[in-house]
PDB file of C-alpha atoms in Angstrom:
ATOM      1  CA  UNK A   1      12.077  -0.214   1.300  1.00  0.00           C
ATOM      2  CA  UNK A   2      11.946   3.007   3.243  1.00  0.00           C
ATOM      3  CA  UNK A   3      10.214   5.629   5.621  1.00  0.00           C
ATOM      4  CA  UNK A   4       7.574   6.283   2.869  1.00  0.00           C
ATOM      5  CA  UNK A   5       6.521   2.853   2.425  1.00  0.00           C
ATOM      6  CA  UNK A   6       6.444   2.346   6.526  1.00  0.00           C
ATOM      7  CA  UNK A   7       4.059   5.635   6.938  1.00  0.00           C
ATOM      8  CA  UNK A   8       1.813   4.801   3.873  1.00  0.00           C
ATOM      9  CA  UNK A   9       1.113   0.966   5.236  1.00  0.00           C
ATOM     10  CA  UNK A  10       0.322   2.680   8.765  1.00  0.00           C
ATOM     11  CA  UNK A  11      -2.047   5.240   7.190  1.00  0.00           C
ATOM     12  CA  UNK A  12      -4.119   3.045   5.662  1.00  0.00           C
ATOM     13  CA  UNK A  13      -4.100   0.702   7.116  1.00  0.00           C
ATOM     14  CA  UNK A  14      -6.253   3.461  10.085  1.00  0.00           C
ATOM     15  CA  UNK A  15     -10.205   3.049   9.823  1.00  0.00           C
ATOM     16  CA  UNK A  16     -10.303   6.492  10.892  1.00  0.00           C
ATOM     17  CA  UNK A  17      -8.211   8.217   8.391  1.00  0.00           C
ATOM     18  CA  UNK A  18      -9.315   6.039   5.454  1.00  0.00           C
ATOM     19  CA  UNK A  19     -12.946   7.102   6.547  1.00  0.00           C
ATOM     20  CA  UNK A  20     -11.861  10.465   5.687  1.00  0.00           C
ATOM     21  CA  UNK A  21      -9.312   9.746   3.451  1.00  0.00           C
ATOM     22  CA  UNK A  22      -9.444   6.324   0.903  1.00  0.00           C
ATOM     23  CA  UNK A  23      -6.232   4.910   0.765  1.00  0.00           C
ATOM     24  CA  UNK A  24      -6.036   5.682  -3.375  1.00  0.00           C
ATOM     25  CA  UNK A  25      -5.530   9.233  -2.601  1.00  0.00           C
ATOM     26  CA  UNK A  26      -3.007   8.330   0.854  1.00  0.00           C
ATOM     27  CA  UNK A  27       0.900   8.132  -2.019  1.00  0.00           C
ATOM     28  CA  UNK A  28       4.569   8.028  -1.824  1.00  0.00           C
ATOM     29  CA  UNK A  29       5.235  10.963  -3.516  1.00  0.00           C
ATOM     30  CA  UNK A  30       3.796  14.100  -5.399  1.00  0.00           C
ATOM     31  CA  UNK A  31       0.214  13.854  -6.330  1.00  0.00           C
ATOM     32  CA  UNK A  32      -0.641  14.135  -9.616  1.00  0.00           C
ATOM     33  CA  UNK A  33      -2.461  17.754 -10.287  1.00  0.00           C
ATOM     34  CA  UNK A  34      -6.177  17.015 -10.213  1.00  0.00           C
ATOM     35  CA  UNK A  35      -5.881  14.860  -7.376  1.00  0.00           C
ATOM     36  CA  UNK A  36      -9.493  15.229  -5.595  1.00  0.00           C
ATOM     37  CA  UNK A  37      -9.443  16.183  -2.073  1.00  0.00           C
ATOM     38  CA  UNK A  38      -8.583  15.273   1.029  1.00  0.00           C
ATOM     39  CA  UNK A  39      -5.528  13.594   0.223  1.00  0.00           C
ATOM     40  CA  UNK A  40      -2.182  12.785   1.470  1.00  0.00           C
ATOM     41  CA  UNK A  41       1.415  12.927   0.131  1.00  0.00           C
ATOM     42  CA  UNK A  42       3.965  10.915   1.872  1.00  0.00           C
ATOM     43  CA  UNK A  43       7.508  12.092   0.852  1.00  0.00           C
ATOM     44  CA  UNK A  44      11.352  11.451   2.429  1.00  0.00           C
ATOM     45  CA  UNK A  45      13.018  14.896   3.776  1.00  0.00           C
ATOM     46  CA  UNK A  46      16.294  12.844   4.346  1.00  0.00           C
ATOM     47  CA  UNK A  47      17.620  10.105   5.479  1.00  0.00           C
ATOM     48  CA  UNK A  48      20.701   8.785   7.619  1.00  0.00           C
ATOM     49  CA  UNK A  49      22.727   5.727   7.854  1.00  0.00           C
ATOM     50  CA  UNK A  50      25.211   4.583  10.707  1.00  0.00           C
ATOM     51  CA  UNK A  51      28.233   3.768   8.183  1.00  0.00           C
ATOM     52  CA  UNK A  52      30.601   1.640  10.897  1.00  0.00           C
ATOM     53  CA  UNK A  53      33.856  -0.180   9.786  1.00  0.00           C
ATOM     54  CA  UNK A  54      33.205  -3.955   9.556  1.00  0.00           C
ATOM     55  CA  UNK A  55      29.172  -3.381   9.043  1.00  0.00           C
ATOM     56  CA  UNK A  56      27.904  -6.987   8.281  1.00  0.00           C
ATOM     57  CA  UNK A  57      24.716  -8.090   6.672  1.00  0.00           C
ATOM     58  CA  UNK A  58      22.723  -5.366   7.507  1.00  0.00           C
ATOM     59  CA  UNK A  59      22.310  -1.018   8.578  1.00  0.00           C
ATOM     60  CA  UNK A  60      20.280   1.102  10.883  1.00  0.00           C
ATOM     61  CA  UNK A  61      19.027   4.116   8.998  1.00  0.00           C
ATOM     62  CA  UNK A  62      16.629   6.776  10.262  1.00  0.00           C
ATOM     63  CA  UNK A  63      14.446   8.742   7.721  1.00  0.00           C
ATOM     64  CA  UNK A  64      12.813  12.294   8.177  1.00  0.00           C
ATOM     65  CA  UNK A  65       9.117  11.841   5.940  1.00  0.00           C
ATOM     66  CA  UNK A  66       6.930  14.638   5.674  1.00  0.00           C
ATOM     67  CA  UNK A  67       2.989  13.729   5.080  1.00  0.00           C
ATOM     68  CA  UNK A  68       1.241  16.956   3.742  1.00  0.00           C
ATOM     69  CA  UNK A  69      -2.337  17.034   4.197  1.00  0.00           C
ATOM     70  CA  UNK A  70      -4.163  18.615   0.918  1.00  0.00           C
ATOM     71  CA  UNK A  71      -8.101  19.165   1.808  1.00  0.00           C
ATOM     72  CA  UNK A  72     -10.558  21.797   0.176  1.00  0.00           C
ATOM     73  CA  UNK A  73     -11.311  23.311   3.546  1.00  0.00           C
ATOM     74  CA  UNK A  74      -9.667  24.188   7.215  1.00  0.00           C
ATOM     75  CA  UNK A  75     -12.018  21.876   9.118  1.00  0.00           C
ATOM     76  CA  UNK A  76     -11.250  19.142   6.900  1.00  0.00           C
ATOM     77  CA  UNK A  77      -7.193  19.935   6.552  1.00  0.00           C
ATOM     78  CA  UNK A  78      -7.456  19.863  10.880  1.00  0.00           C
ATOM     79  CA  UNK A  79      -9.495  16.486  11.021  1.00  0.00           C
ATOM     80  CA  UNK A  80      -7.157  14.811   7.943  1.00  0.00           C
ATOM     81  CA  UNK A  81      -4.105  16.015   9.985  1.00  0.00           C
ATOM     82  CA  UNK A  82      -5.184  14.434  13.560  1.00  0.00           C
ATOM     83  CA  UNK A  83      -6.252  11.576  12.161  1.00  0.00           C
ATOM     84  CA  UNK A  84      -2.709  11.311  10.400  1.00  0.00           C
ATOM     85  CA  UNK A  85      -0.635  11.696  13.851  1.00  0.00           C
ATOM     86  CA  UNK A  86      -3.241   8.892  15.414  1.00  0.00           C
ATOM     87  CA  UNK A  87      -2.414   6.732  12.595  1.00  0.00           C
ATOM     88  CA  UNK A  88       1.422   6.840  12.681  1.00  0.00           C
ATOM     89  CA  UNK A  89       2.710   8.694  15.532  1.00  0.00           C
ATOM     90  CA  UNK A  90       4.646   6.431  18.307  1.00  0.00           C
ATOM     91  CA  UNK A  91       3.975   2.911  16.509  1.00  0.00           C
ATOM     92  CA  UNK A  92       6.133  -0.163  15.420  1.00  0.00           C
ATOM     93  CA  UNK A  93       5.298  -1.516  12.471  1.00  0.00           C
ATOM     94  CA  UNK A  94       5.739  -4.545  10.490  1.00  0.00           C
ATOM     95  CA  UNK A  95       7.084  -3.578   7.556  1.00  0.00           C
ATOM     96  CA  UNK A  96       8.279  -6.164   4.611  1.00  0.00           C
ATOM     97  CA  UNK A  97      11.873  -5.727   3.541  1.00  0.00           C
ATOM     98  CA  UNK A  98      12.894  -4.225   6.836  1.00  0.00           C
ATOM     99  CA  UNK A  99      12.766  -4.405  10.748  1.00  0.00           C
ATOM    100  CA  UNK A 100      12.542  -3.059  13.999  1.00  0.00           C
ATOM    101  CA  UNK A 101      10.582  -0.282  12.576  1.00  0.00           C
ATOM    102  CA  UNK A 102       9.942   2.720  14.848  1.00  0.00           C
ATOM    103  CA  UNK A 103       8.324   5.604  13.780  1.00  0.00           C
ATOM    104  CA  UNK A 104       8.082   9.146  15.894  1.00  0.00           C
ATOM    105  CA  UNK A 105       6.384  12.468  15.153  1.00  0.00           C
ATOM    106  CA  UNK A 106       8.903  15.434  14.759  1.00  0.00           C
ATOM    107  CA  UNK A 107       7.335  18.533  13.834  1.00  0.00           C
ATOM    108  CA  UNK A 108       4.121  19.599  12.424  1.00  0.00           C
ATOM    109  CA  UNK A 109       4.642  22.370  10.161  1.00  0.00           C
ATOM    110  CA  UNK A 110       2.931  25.770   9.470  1.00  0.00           C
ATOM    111  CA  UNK A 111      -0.886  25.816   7.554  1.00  0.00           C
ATOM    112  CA  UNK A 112      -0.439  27.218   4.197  1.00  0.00           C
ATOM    113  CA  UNK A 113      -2.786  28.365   1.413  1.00  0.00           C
ATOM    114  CA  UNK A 114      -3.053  27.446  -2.686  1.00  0.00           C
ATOM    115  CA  UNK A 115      -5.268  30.430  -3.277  1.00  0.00           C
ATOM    116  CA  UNK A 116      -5.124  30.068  -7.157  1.00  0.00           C
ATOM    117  CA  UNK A 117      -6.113  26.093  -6.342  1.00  0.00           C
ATOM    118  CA  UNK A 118      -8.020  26.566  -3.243  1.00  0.00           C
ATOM    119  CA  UNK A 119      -6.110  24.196  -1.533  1.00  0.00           C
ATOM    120  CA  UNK A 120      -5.546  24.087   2.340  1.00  0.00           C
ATOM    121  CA  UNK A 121      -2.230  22.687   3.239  1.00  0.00           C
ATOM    122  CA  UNK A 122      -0.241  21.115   6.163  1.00  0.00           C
ATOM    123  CA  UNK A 123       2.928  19.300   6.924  1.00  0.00           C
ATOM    124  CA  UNK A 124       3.687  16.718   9.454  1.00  0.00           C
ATOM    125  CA  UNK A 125       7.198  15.096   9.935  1.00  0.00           C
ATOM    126  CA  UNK A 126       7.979  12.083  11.559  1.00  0.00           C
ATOM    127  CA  UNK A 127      11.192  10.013  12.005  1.00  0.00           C
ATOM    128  CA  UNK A 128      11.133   6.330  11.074  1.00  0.00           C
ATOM    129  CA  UNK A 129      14.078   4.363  12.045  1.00  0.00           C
ATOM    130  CA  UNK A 130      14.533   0.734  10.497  1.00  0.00           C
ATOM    131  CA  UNK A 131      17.133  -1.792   9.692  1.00  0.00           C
ATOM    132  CA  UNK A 132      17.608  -2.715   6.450  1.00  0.00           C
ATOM    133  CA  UNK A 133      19.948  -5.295   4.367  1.00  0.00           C
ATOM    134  CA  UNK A 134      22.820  -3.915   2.764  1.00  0.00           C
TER     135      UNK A 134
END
């Protein structure tokens, strides 16, 4: 379990995004080239453990995870994108495999272009902290 999995499960499961957005084209990961449009990627930037002497059974661990917004237009990239933060930003989710999940915006990146794929793009970070079992 991770970040990814804990922004995917809040981003679909959001009525408004998945109006926009079906949850198919909301992944972990690259999208596969063809991918039809709006859709989301949900990828981890990095990702921190506290390593303490003496541990035990489990770890807190914060992950960066960037969701880029792909759409075929700027009105649509702007609406995919605010319906993203509404979905995930300031929650505390239920996630299996791990707990006392807490996820945080931090950072929206730049807007950027595919011209050759006429592709609008933008990036929003958040940090999701979680413990996990070692």
């Amino acid at each position: 379990m991770n970040g990814v999995v804990a922004i995917r499960q809040l981003l679909i499961a959001d009525a408004a995004l998945t109006a926009l957005v079906p949850a198919t084209r909301i992944q972990g990961g690259v999208l596969p080239q063809g991918t039809a449009l709006p859709s989301v990627s949900i990828t981890t930037v990095s990702g921190v453990d506290r390593n303490i002497p003496s541990p035990g059974a489990t770890r807190h661990v914060t992950d960066r995870i960037q969701a880029t917004v792909l759409a075929a237009n700027y009105p649509s990239l702007l609406a995919v994108m605010d319906a993203v933060k509404k979905a995930s930003a300031d929650k505390f989710p239920t996630v299996s495999g791990i707990s006392n999940v807490v996820v945080h915006t931090d950072g929206e990146g730049p807007d950027f272009m595919d011209e050759t794929a006429s592709i609008y793009l933008r990036t929003q970070d958040f940090r999701v902290s979680y413990t996990e079992t070692r």
